[in-house]
C-alpha positions as YAML, in Angstrom:
chain: A
units: angstrom
residues:
- id: 1
  name: MET
  ca: [30.75, 138.12, 177.20]
- id: 2
  name: SER
  ca: [27.15, 137.03, 177.73]
- id: 3
  name: THR
  ca: [26.20, 135.16, 180.87]
- id: 4
  name: THR
  ca: [25.37, 132.00, 178.94]
- id: 5
  name: ASP
  ca: [28.88, 132.03, 177.41]
- id: 6
  name: TRP
  ca: [30.83, 131.71, 180.63]
- id: 7
  name: LEU
  ca: [28.59, 131.64, 183.70]
- id: 8
  name: THR
  ca: [27.13, 128.23, 182.84]
- id: 9
  name: PRO
  ca: [30.54, 126.57, 182.26]
- id: 10
  name: LEU
  ca: [31.84, 128.20, 185.45]
- id: 11
  name: GLN
  ca: [28.92, 126.74, 187.42]
- id: 12
  name: HIS
  ca: [29.77, 123.27, 186.07]
- id: 13
  name: ILE
  ca: [33.44, 123.68, 186.97]
- id: 14
  name: LEU
  ca: [32.76, 124.93, 190.49]
- id: 15
  name: ASN
  ca: [29.69, 122.70, 190.94]
- id: 16
  name: CYS
  ca: [27.71, 125.48, 192.63]
- id: 17
  name: PRO
  ca: [25.35, 128.31, 191.61]
- id: 18
  name: VAL
  ca: [27.02, 131.41, 190.12]
- id: 19
  name: ARG
  ca: [25.28, 134.62, 189.13]
- id: 20
  name: PHE
  ca: [25.98, 138.26, 188.29]
- id: 21
  name: THR
  ca: [25.08, 141.01, 190.73]
- id: 22
  name: THR
  ca: [25.65, 144.76, 190.71]
- id: 23
  name: PHE
  ca: [26.59, 147.01, 193.63]
- id: 24
  name: SER
  ca: [27.06, 150.74, 193.78]
- id: 25
  name: LEU
  ca: [30.69, 151.61, 194.40]
- id: 26
  name: SER
  ca: [29.88, 153.16, 197.79]
- id: 27
  name: ASP
  ca: [27.84, 150.09, 198.86]
- id: 28
  name: TRP
  ca: [30.69, 147.74, 197.90]
- id: 29
  name: THR
  ca: [33.37, 149.73, 199.74]
- id: 30
  name: SER
  ca: [31.31, 150.06, 202.93]
- id: 31
  name: TRP
  ca: [30.33, 146.40, 202.86]
- id: 32
  name: SER
  ca: [33.67, 144.89, 201.82]
- id: 33
  name: GLY
  ca: [35.81, 147.00, 204.12]
- id: 34
  name: ASP
  ca: [37.76, 148.71, 201.31]
- id: 35
  name: ASP
  ca: [38.09, 152.24, 202.66]
- id: 36
  name: LYS
  ca: [38.94, 153.83, 199.31]
- id: 37
  name: HIS
  ca: [37.18, 153.56, 195.97]
- id: 38
  name: ASP
  ca: [40.44, 153.22, 194.03]
- id: 39
  name: LYS
  ca: [41.17, 149.97, 195.87]
- id: 40
  name: VAL
  ca: [38.21, 148.31, 194.16]
- id: 41
  name: MET
  ca: [39.37, 146.59, 190.99]
- id: 42
  name: GLU
  ca: [38.87, 143.49, 188.88]
- id: 43
  name: GLY
  ca: [39.52, 140.46, 191.06]
- id: 44
  name: SER
  ca: [38.74, 142.12, 194.42]
- id: 45
  name: ARG
  ca: [37.19, 139.41, 196.58]
- id: 46
  name: VAL
  ca: [34.92, 139.19, 199.63]
- id: 47
  name: GLU
  ca: [33.98, 135.96, 201.44]
- id: 48
  name: GLN
  ca: [31.10, 136.00, 203.93]
- id: 49
  name: ASN
  ca: [28.50, 133.57, 205.25]
- id: 50
  name: GLY
  ca: [29.48, 130.75, 202.93]
- id: 51
  name: LYS
  ca: [29.40, 132.92, 199.80]
- id: 52
  name: THR
  ca: [32.10, 134.55, 197.69]
- id: 53
  name: TRP
  ca: [31.83, 137.78, 195.70]
- id: 54
  name: ILE
  ca: [34.51, 138.62, 193.11]
- id: 55
  name: VAL
  ca: [34.62, 141.90, 191.18]
- id: 56
  name: VAL
  ca: [34.35, 141.38, 187.41]
- id: 57
  name: LYS
  ca: [34.15, 144.98, 186.27]
- id: 58
  name: VAL
  ca: [34.14, 148.49, 187.73]
- id: 59
  name: THR
  ca: [32.27, 150.99, 185.56]
- id: 60
  name: GLY
  ca: [31.74, 154.49, 186.88]
- id: 61
  name: ASN
  ca: [29.82, 154.08, 190.14]
- id: 62
  name: ASP
  ca: [28.84, 150.45, 189.44]
- id: 63
  name: VAL
  ca: [30.62, 147.30, 190.58]
- id: 64
  name: ASP
  ca: [29.66, 144.15, 188.66]
- id: 65
  name: ALA
  ca: [30.55, 141.04, 190.63]
- id: 66
  name: LEU
  ca: [30.19, 137.27, 190.58]
- id: 67
  name: GLU
  ca: [28.16, 135.89, 193.48]
- id: 68
  name: ILE
  ca: [29.19, 132.29, 194.13]
- id: 69
  name: GLU
  ca: [27.11, 130.08, 196.43]
- id: 70
  name: GLY
  ca: [29.22, 127.88, 198.65]
- id: 71
  name: GLU
  ca: [32.75, 128.17, 199.96]
- id: 72
  name: LEU
  ca: [35.56, 128.08, 197.39]
- id: 73
  name: LYS
  ca: [38.86, 126.38, 197.90]
- id: 74
  name: ARG
  ca: [41.68, 128.86, 198.28]
- id: 75
  name: ALA
  ca: [43.22, 127.81, 194.96]
- id: 76
  name: GLU
  ca: [39.89, 128.24, 193.13]
- id: 77
  name: ALA
  ca: [39.33, 131.72, 194.54]
- id: 78
  name: GLU
  ca: [42.87, 132.84, 193.76]
- id: 79
  name: LEU
  ca: [42.66, 131.41, 190.25]
- id: 80
  name: LEU
  ca: [39.45, 133.36, 189.55]
- id: 81
  name: THR
  ca: [41.01, 136.54, 190.94]
- id: 82
  name: TRP
  ca: [44.16, 136.07, 188.85]
- id: 83
  name: THR
  ca: [42.14, 135.35, 185.69]
- id: 84
  name: LEU
  ca: [40.08, 138.53, 186.02]
- id: 85
  name: GLN
  ca: [43.16, 140.66, 186.75]
- id: 86
  name: TRP
  ca: [45.08, 139.10, 183.86]
- id: 87
  name: ASN
  ca: [42.17, 139.76, 181.51]
- id: 88
  name: GLN
  ca: [42.12, 143.44, 182.56]
- id: 89
  name: ALA
  ca: [45.89, 143.72, 182.02]
- id: 90
  name: GLN
  ca: [45.60, 142.15, 178.56]
- id: 91
  name: GLN
  ca: [42.91, 144.64, 177.58]
- id: 92
  name: GLN
  ca: [45.07, 147.56, 178.70]
- id: 93
  name: GLN
  ca: [48.15, 146.25, 176.88]
- id: 94
  name: ALA
  ca: [46.14, 145.80, 173.68]
- id: 95
  name: VAL
  ca: [46.13, 149.57, 173.20]
- id: 96
  name: LYS
  ca: [49.57, 150.53, 171.82]
- id: 97
  name: PRO
  ca: [50.25, 154.24, 171.22]
- id: 98
  name: GLY
  ca: [51.93, 153.60, 167.87]
- id: 99
  name: ASN
  ca: [48.77, 152.01, 166.47]
- id: 100
  name: LEU
  ca: [46.37, 154.79, 167.47]
- id: 101
  name: SER
  ca: [44.62, 157.06, 165.00]
- id: 102
  name: GLU
  ca: [44.80, 160.80, 165.51]
- id: 103
  name: SER
  ca: [41.22, 160.92, 166.82]
- id: 104
  name: GLU
  ca: [41.79, 158.05, 169.28]
- id: 105
  name: SER
  ca: [45.04, 159.57, 170.55]
- id: 106
  name: PHE
  ca: [43.25, 162.88, 171.20]
- id: 107
  name: ALA
  ca: [40.30, 161.07, 172.83]
- id: 108
  name: LEU
  ca: [42.60, 159.22, 175.25]
- id: 109
  name: LYS
  ca: [44.22, 162.49, 176.35]
- id: 110
  name: LEU
  ca: [40.77, 164.00, 176.88]
- id: 111
  name: SER
  ca: [39.66, 160.87, 178.75]
- id: 112
  name: GLU
  ca: [42.62, 161.07, 181.12]
- id: 113
  name: TRP
  ca: [41.84, 164.73, 181.88]
- id: 114
  name: ILE
  ca: [38.13, 164.00, 182.47]
- id: 115
  name: GLN
  ca: [38.92, 161.18, 184.89]
- id: 116
  name: GLN
  ca: [41.35, 163.37, 186.79]
- id: 117
  name: GLN
  ca: [38.65, 166.02, 187.26]
- id: 118
  name: VAL
  ca: [35.95, 163.51, 188.24]
- id: 119
  name: ASP
  ca: [38.24, 162.06, 190.91]
- id: 120
  name: SER
  ca: [39.44, 165.46, 192.12]
- id: 121
  name: GLU
  ca: [38.04, 167.18, 195.22]
- id: 122
  name: GLU
  ca: [38.35, 170.52, 193.40]
- id: 123
  name: PRO
  ca: [37.69, 169.73, 189.73]
- id: 124
  name: SER
  ca: [38.11, 172.12, 186.84]
- id: 125
  name: TYR
  ca: [34.95, 172.18, 184.74]
- id: 126
  name: SER
  ca: [36.44, 173.89, 181.67]
- id: 127
  name: ILE
  ca: [38.63, 171.93, 179.25]
- id: 128
  name: PRO
  ca: [42.16, 173.39, 178.89]
- id: 129
  name: ASP
  ca: [42.77, 175.19, 175.60]
- id: 130
  name: HIS
  ca: [45.07, 172.50, 174.18]
- id: 131
  name: LEU
  ca: [42.23, 169.94, 174.43]
- id: 132
  name: THR
  ca: [39.45, 171.98, 172.78]
- id: 133
  name: ALA
  ca: [40.26, 170.67, 169.27]
- id: 134
  name: GLY
  ca: [40.96, 174.12, 167.91]
- id: 135
  name: GLY
  ca: [37.78, 175.54, 169.41]
- id: 136
  name: LYS
  ca: [35.44, 172.88, 167.96]
- id: 137
  name: LEU
  ca: [34.38, 171.74, 171.42]
- id: 138
  name: PHE
  ca: [32.91, 175.14, 172.27]
- id: 139
  name: ALA
  ca: [29.91, 174.40, 170.03]
- id: 140
  name: GLU
  ca: [26.90, 172.68, 171.59]
- id: 141
  name: MET
  ca: [26.74, 168.91, 171.07]
- id: 142
  name: ILE
  ca: [24.50, 166.05, 172.25]
- id: 143
  name: PRO
  ca: [26.15, 163.84, 174.91]
- id: 144
  name: PHE
  ca: [25.54, 160.10, 175.24]
- id: 145
  name: LEU
  ca: [27.08, 157.60, 177.65]
- id: 146
  name: LEU
  ca: [27.38, 154.02, 176.46]
- id: 147
  name: VAL
  ca: [28.18, 151.18, 178.87]
- id: 148
  name: THR
  ca: [28.68, 147.91, 177.05]
- id: 149
  name: GLU
  ca: [28.27, 144.41, 178.44]
- id: 150
  name: TYR
  ca: [30.57, 141.49, 177.85]
- id: 151
  name: THR
  ca: [29.59, 139.95, 174.53]
- id: 152
  name: ASN
  ca: [31.21, 136.75, 173.28]
- id: 153
  name: GLY
  ca: [34.52, 137.75, 174.86]
- id: 154
  name: LYS
  ca: [34.95, 140.62, 172.39]
- id: 155
  name: GLN
  ca: [36.45, 143.83, 173.75]
- id: 156
  name: ALA
  ca: [35.01, 146.96, 172.19]
- id: 157
  name: SER
  ca: [37.32, 148.43, 169.52]
- id: 158
  name: TYR
  ca: [37.65, 152.20, 169.30]
- id: 159
  name: SER
  ca: [38.06, 152.27, 165.52]
- id: 160
  name: GLU
  ca: [35.10, 149.94, 164.87]
- id: 161
  name: LEU
  ca: [32.80, 151.81, 167.24]
- id: 162
  name: GLU
  ca: [33.87, 155.19, 165.84]
- id: 163
  name: LYS
  ca: [33.16, 154.02, 162.29]
- id: 164
  name: LEU
  ca: [29.77, 152.66, 163.29]
- id: 165
  name: LEU
  ca: [28.78, 155.87, 165.10]
- id: 166
  name: ARG
  ca: [29.86, 158.04, 162.18]
- id: 167
  name: SER
  ca: [27.70, 156.02, 159.82]
- id: 168
  name: PHE
  ca: [24.64, 156.33, 162.08]
- id: 169
  name: LEU
  ca: [24.97, 159.78, 163.66]
- id: 170
  name: ALA
  ca: [27.29, 161.92, 161.55]
- id: 171
  name: GLU
  ca: [30.92, 162.22, 160.54]
- id: 172
  name: ASP
  ca: [31.38, 165.01, 163.06]
- id: 173
  name: ILE
  ca: [31.23, 162.97, 166.27]
- id: 174
  name: LEU
  ca: [33.59, 162.70, 169.23]
- id: 175
  name: LEU
  ca: [34.12, 159.32, 170.88]
- id: 176
  name: ILE
  ca: [35.90, 159.23, 174.26]
- id: 177
  name: PRO
  ca: [36.75, 155.93, 176.01]
- id: 178
  name: LEU
  ca: [36.39, 156.32, 179.77]
- id: 179
  name: LYS
  ca: [36.65, 153.32, 182.06]
- id: 180
  name: ASN
  ca: [36.55, 149.74, 180.83]
- id: 181
  name: GLN
  ca: [33.54, 149.22, 178.53]
- id: 182
  name: GLU
  ca: [32.38, 152.83, 179.07]
- id: 183
  name: TRP
  ca: [32.22, 155.32, 176.20]
- id: 184
  name: LEU
  ca: [31.30, 159.02, 176.13]
- id: 185
  name: ILE
  ca: [29.81, 159.97, 172.76]
- id: 186
  name: TRP
  ca: [29.21, 163.51, 171.48]
- id: 187
  name: GLY
  ca: [26.98, 163.98, 168.43]
- id: 188
  name: PRO
  ca: [26.11, 167.15, 166.49]
- id: 189
  name: VAL
  ca: [23.15, 169.20, 167.69]
- id: 190
  name: SER
  ca: [21.81, 169.08, 164.11]
- id: 191
  name: LEU
  ca: [20.50, 165.60, 164.95]
- id: 192
  name: LEU
  ca: [17.67, 167.30, 166.83]
- id: 193
  name: LYS
  ca: [16.44, 169.01, 163.66]
- id: 194
  name: GLU
  ca: [16.51, 165.69, 161.80]
- id: 195
  name: ALA
  ca: [14.53, 164.03, 164.58]
- id: 196
  name: ASP
  ca: [12.01, 166.90, 164.58]
- id: 197
  name: SER
  ca: [11.44, 166.57, 160.84]
- id: 198
  name: GLU
  ca: [10.24, 162.99, 161.30]
- id: 199
  name: PHE
  ca: [7.39, 164.25, 163.47]
- id: 200
  name: MET
  ca: [6.35, 167.33, 161.50]
- id: 201
  name: ASP
  ca: [2.98, 165.79, 160.60]
- id: 202
  name: ASP
  ca: [2.13, 165.03, 164.23]
- id: 203
  name: GLU
  ca: [-0.48, 167.24, 165.89]
- id: 204
  name: ASP
  ca: [1.55, 167.57, 169.09]
- id: 205
  name: GLU
  ca: [4.78, 169.52, 168.85]
- id: 206
  name: GLU
  ca: [7.87, 167.42, 169.53]
- id: 207
  name: THR
  ca: [9.77, 168.49, 172.66]
- id: 208
  name: VAL
  ca: [13.56, 168.45, 172.96]
- id: 209
  name: GLU
  ca: [13.25, 165.52, 175.40]
- id: 210
  name: ASP
  ca: [11.09, 163.59, 172.92]
- id: 211
  name: SER
  ca: [13.64, 164.17, 170.14]
- id: 212
  name: LEU
  ca: [16.57, 163.14, 172.35]
- id: 213
  name: SER
  ca: [14.68, 160.04, 173.45]
- id: 214
  name: SER
  ca: [13.98, 159.12, 169.82]
- id: 215
  name: ILE
  ca: [17.64, 159.55, 168.85]
- id: 216
  name: CYS
  ca: [18.74, 157.52, 171.87]
- id: 217
  name: HIS
  ca: [16.35, 154.66, 171.08]
- id: 218
  name: GLY
  ca: [17.50, 154.56, 167.46]
- id: 219
  name: LEU
  ca: [21.17, 154.56, 168.48]
- id: 220
  name: TYR
  ca: [20.57, 151.80, 171.03]
- id: 221
  name: GLU
  ca: [18.77, 149.57, 168.53]
- id: 222
  name: MET
  ca: [21.60, 150.02, 166.03]
- id: 223
  name: LEU
  ca: [24.34, 149.29, 168.57]
- id: 224
  name: ALA
  ca: [22.54, 146.29, 170.08]
- id: 225
  name: SER
  ca: [21.77, 144.68, 166.73]
- id: 226
  name: GLU
  ca: [24.72, 145.65, 164.54]
- id: 227
  name: TRP
  ca: [27.70, 145.00, 166.72]
- id: 228
  name: ILE
  ca: [27.97, 145.66, 170.42]
- id: 229
  name: GLY
  ca: [25.18, 143.48, 171.85]
- id: 230
  name: GLU
  ca: [23.80, 144.15, 175.31]
- id: 231
  name: CYS
  ca: [24.48, 147.67, 176.53]
- id: 232
  name: HIS
  ca: [23.14, 150.63, 178.51]
- id: 233
  name: LEU
  ca: [22.71, 154.06, 176.96]
- id: 234
  name: ALA
  ca: [21.92, 157.48, 178.44]
- id: 235
  name: VAL
  ca: [21.53, 160.90, 176.82]
- id: 236
  name: ALA
  ca: [21.39, 164.44, 178.17]
- id: 237
  name: HIS
  ca: [20.48, 167.89, 176.86]
- id: 238
  name: PRO
  ca: [22.92, 169.55, 174.42]
- id: 239
  name: VAL
  ca: [25.84, 171.34, 176.04]
- id: 240
  name: SER
  ca: [29.22, 172.71, 175.05]
- id: 241
  name: PRO
  ca: [31.82, 169.99, 175.79]
- id: 242
  name: ALA
  ca: [34.47, 172.65, 176.49]
- id: 243
  name: LYS
  ca: [32.39, 173.99, 179.38]
- id: 244
  name: GLY
  ca: [30.28, 171.05, 180.56]
- id: 245
  name: ILE
  ca: [32.04, 167.78, 179.79]
- id: 246
  name: VAL
  ca: [32.87, 166.93, 183.44]
- id: 247
  name: GLU
  ca: [29.43, 167.71, 184.86]
- id: 248
  name: THR
  ca: [27.78, 165.89, 181.94]
- id: 249
  name: THR
  ca: [29.91, 162.78, 182.51]
- id: 250
  name: VAL
  ca: [28.90, 162.72, 186.19]
- id: 251
  name: LEU
  ca: [25.22, 163.24, 185.29]
- id: 252
  name: LEU
  ca: [25.16, 160.46, 182.69]
- id: 253
  name: ARG
  ca: [26.97, 158.01, 184.96]
- id: 254
  name: GLU
  ca: [24.48, 158.76, 187.72]
- id: 255
  name: THR
  ca: [21.61, 158.33, 185.25]
- id: 256
  name: ILE
  ca: [22.74, 154.86, 184.18]
- id: 257
  name: ASN
  ca: [23.41, 153.90, 187.80]
- id: 258
  name: LEU
  ca: [19.89, 154.97, 188.83]
- id: 259
  name: GLY
  ca: [18.30, 153.28, 185.83]
- id: 260
  name: ARG
  ca: [20.06, 149.99, 186.50]
- id: 261
  name: LYS
  ca: [19.25, 150.20, 190.21]
- id: 262
  name: PHE
  ca: [15.55, 151.10, 190.05]
- id: 263
  name: HIS
  ca: [14.56, 149.71, 186.64]
- id: 264
  name: VAL
  ca: [16.26, 146.36, 186.13]
- id: 265
  name: GLY
  ca: [15.86, 145.16, 182.56]
- id: 266
  name: THR
  ca: [15.75, 148.67, 181.11]
- id: 267
  name: SER
  ca: [18.63, 149.61, 178.81]
- id: 268
  name: ILE
  ca: [17.84, 153.23, 177.87]
- id: 269
  name: HIS
  ca: [18.04, 155.75, 180.69]
- id: 270
  name: LEU
  ca: [16.83, 159.36, 180.49]
- id: 271
  name: PRO
  ca: [17.76, 161.77, 183.33]
- id: 272
  name: TRP
  ca: [14.49, 163.74, 183.13]
- id: 273
  name: ASN
  ca: [12.55, 160.50, 183.77]
- id: 274
  name: LEU
  ca: [14.54, 159.63, 186.90]
- id: 275
  name: GLN
  ca: [13.97, 162.66, 189.13]
- id: 276
  name: LEU
  ca: [12.01, 160.72, 191.76]
- id: 277
  name: GLU
  ca: [14.56, 157.90, 191.70]
- id: 278
  name: ARG
  ca: [17.36, 160.43, 192.25]
- id: 279
  name: LEU
  ca: [15.55, 161.82, 195.29]
- id: 280
  name: LEU
  ca: [14.88, 158.35, 196.76]
- id: 281
  name: ASN
  ca: [18.46, 157.29, 196.18]
- id: 282
  name: ALA
  ca: [19.66, 160.19, 198.33]
- id: 283
  name: ILE
  ca: [17.72, 158.84, 201.33]
- id: 284
  name: PRO
  ca: [19.79, 156.52, 203.58]
- id: 285
  name: GLU
  ca: [19.05, 152.85, 202.87]
- id: 286
  name: VAL
  ca: [18.01, 152.17, 206.49]
- id: 287
  name: GLN
  ca: [15.28, 154.79, 206.29]
- id: 288
  name: ARG
  ca: [14.10, 153.55, 202.88]
- id: 289
  name: SER
  ca: [13.82, 149.99, 204.20]
- id: 290
  name: ARG
  ca: [12.00, 151.13, 207.33]
- id: 291
  name: TYR
  ca: [9.43, 153.08, 205.32]
- id: 292
  name: LEU
  ca: [8.86, 150.18, 202.93]
- id: 293
  name: GLU
  ca: [8.45, 147.70, 205.80]
- id: 294
  name: HIS
  ca: [5.82, 149.94, 207.35]
- id: 295
  name: ALA
  ca: [4.00, 150.36, 204.02]
- id: 296
  name: LEU
  ca: [3.92, 146.64, 203.21]
- id: 297
  name: LYS
  ca: [2.61, 145.70, 206.64]
- id: 298
  name: ARG
  ca: [-0.68, 147.18, 205.54]
- id: 299
  name: THR
  ca: [-0.93, 144.79, 202.60]
- id: 300
  name: GLU
  ca: [1.20, 142.89, 200.12]
- id: 301
  name: LEU
  ca: [-1.35, 143.49, 197.39]
- id: 302
  name: PHE
  ca: [1.04, 146.11, 196.00]
- id: 303
  name: VAL
  ca: [3.53, 143.49, 194.90]
- id: 304
  name: GLU
  ca: [1.29, 140.73, 193.56]
- id: 305
  name: SER
  ca: [2.32, 140.14, 189.96]
- id: 306
  name: GLU
  ca: [-1.05, 141.12, 188.48]
- id: 307
  name: MET
  ca: [-1.36, 144.28, 190.57]
- id: 308
  name: LEU
  ca: [2.28, 145.19, 189.99]
- id: 309
  name: ALA
  ca: [1.87, 144.98, 186.20]
- id: 310
  name: THR
  ca: [-1.39, 146.93, 186.42]
- id: 311
  name: LEU
  ca: [0.13, 149.76, 188.45]
- id: 312
  name: GLU
  ca: [3.30, 150.03, 186.37]
- id: 313
  name: THR
  ca: [1.26, 150.26, 183.17]
- id: 314
  name: PHE
  ca: [-1.13, 152.74, 184.78]
- id: 315
  name: PHE
  ca: [1.73, 155.03, 185.82]
- id: 316
  name: SER
  ca: [3.55, 154.72, 182.49]
- id: 317
  name: LEU
  ca: [0.39, 155.98, 180.75]
- id: 318
  name: ASP
  ca: [0.00, 158.98, 183.07]
- id: 319
  name: CYS
  ca: [-2.80, 157.36, 185.11]
- id: 320
  name: ASN
  ca: [-5.10, 157.18, 182.08]
- id: 321
  name: VAL
  ca: [-7.72, 154.50, 182.80]
- id: 322
  name: SER
  ca: [-8.87, 153.95, 179.21]
- id: 323
  name: GLU
  ca: [-5.36, 153.70, 177.75]
- id: 324
  name: THR
  ca: [-4.23, 151.39, 180.56]
- id: 325
  name: ALA
  ca: [-7.15, 149.01, 179.95]
- id: 326
  name: LYS
  ca: [-6.30, 148.91, 176.23]
- id: 327
  name: LYS
  ca: [-2.61, 148.27, 176.92]
- id: 328
  name: LEU
  ca: [-3.43, 145.43, 179.33]
- id: 329
  name: TYR
  ca: [-6.11, 143.99, 177.00]
- id: 330
  name: ILE
  ca: [-8.71, 144.07, 179.75]
- id: 331
  name: HIS
  ca: [-12.12, 145.69, 180.07]
- id: 332
  name: ARG
  ca: [-12.22, 149.14, 181.63]
- id: 333
  name: ASN
  ca: [-14.44, 147.81, 184.45]
- id: 334
  name: THR
  ca: [-11.88, 145.11, 185.24]
- id: 335
  name: LEU
  ca: [-9.22, 147.77, 185.67]
- id: 336
  name: LEU
  ca: [-11.52, 149.86, 187.86]
- id: 337
  name: TYR
  ca: [-12.23, 146.78, 189.99]
- id: 338
  name: ARG
  ca: [-8.49, 146.27, 190.58]
- id: 339
  name: LEU
  ca: [-7.94, 149.91, 191.51]
- id: 340
  name: ASP
  ca: [-10.98, 149.84, 193.84]
- id: 341
  name: LYS
  ca: [-9.64, 146.68, 195.48]
- id: 342
  name: LEU
  ca: [-6.32, 148.44, 196.10]
- id: 343
  name: LYS
  ca: [-8.16, 151.41, 197.60]
- id: 344
  name: GLN
  ca: [-10.23, 149.18, 199.90]
- id: 345
  name: GLU
  ca: [-7.21, 147.27, 201.25]
- id: 346
  name: THR
  ca: [-4.70, 150.13, 201.49]
- id: 347
  name: GLY
  ca: [-6.77, 153.31, 201.65]
- id: 348
  name: LEU
  ca: [-4.80, 154.62, 198.67]
- id: 349
  name: ASP
  ca: [-6.63, 155.64, 195.48]
- id: 350
  name: VAL
  ca: [-4.08, 155.89, 192.66]
- id: 351
  name: ARG
  ca: [-6.55, 157.97, 190.65]
- id: 352
  name: GLN
  ca: [-5.78, 160.75, 193.12]
- id: 353
  name: PHE
  ca: [-2.43, 162.52, 192.62]
- id: 354
  name: ARG
  ca: [-1.29, 162.36, 196.25]
- id: 355
  name: ASP
  ca: [-2.00, 158.63, 196.59]
- id: 356
  name: ALA
  ca: [-0.51, 157.88, 193.19]
- id: 357
  name: VAL
  ca: [2.80, 159.45, 194.26]
- id: 358
  name: LEU
  ca: [2.87, 157.38, 197.46]
- id: 359
  name: VAL
  ca: [2.19, 154.12, 195.62]
- id: 360
  name: LYS
  ca: [4.85, 154.97, 193.00]
- id: 361
  name: ILE
  ca: [7.39, 155.50, 195.78]
- id: 362
  name: ILE
  ca: [6.44, 152.19, 197.41]
- id: 363
  name: LEU
  ca: [6.91, 150.31, 194.13]
- id: 364
  name: LEU
  ca: [10.32, 151.88, 193.45]
- id: 365
  name: LEU
  ca: [11.56, 151.12, 196.95]
- id: 366
  name: TYR
  ca: [10.23, 147.57, 196.75]
- id: 367
  name: LYS
  ca: [12.21, 146.85, 193.58]
- id: 368
  name: VAL
  ca: [15.50, 147.96, 195.14]
- id: 369
  name: THR
  ca: [14.89, 146.36, 198.55]
- id: 370
  name: LYS
  ca: [13.77, 143.04, 197.06]
- id: 371
  name: ARG
  ca: [16.90, 142.82, 194.88]
- id: 372
  name: ASN
  ca: [19.22, 143.69, 197.76]
...
């Protein structure tokens, strides 16, 4: 369900601003007072400082919530909580065992086992023999994690999504529903050869990461335009599901969580592009905020809109001055003037590797701190 479909009417009904916000599961539990992750569910509510937060969806390590400005009447808050819980119950009841295909029935059993291992303190990383599909899951496959957004009130259908994926990827795919609106997709490793063939005329040899990125972008465009609407998609290196399905699920969930946290507005998330973000995320939030506060005391030039766009483009093009100037449609000298201005005011020259890393860290921390 898109925000314009139900946030706007909800604002009119409540007569106060309402918006979506996303927390990590650990941040929500520590902030809300819920001492266990499994207590966080649709309808969970926190009221503080004249605001109300109500959980809309829990997906992996993400908690999507409504943030409502102003104090709600008790009846309004309880009605919203009941509505969200009722909606979740309806979605769960919609899946009746007698109506399931053979592939969906198998996928649900596999999903239950995966979730048990992810939640376990001592997980088993190898799929039991009765869930290896006769040995088919020992072959290497390409894993994707799809997290869909609410679109026009339509709940994702297993059979429709499976049919769509088979038409785009291959007949030999495995689709596993995880939590609400979260799907683990396994495609054949032969997709890499097909992606490579599209770049055979290129002078530079296509890497595995380039091929996976290309496949992921194509899959995202198809899903976003053909049926599912807004979504997040991550991909990882090929692995045997029988041996690596649990670790891969954890990796892909973390990848989407990091992408949504550090790169708001981005829908495709690649784990090899988020190494620095993973490192920064492991640092306690207090220390991250303290470092950023110290860095920005020197100047706020970092976060001026023009400088921010310049630096992000510069880093995305591997600090190439000529290519950055072309991408920004500015003269090379104009770009050099901006970089020199940054150097004069901060002492940091982003054309030097060490300084470029420091500025990149400052920008990433600023994005997260500003949103929080």
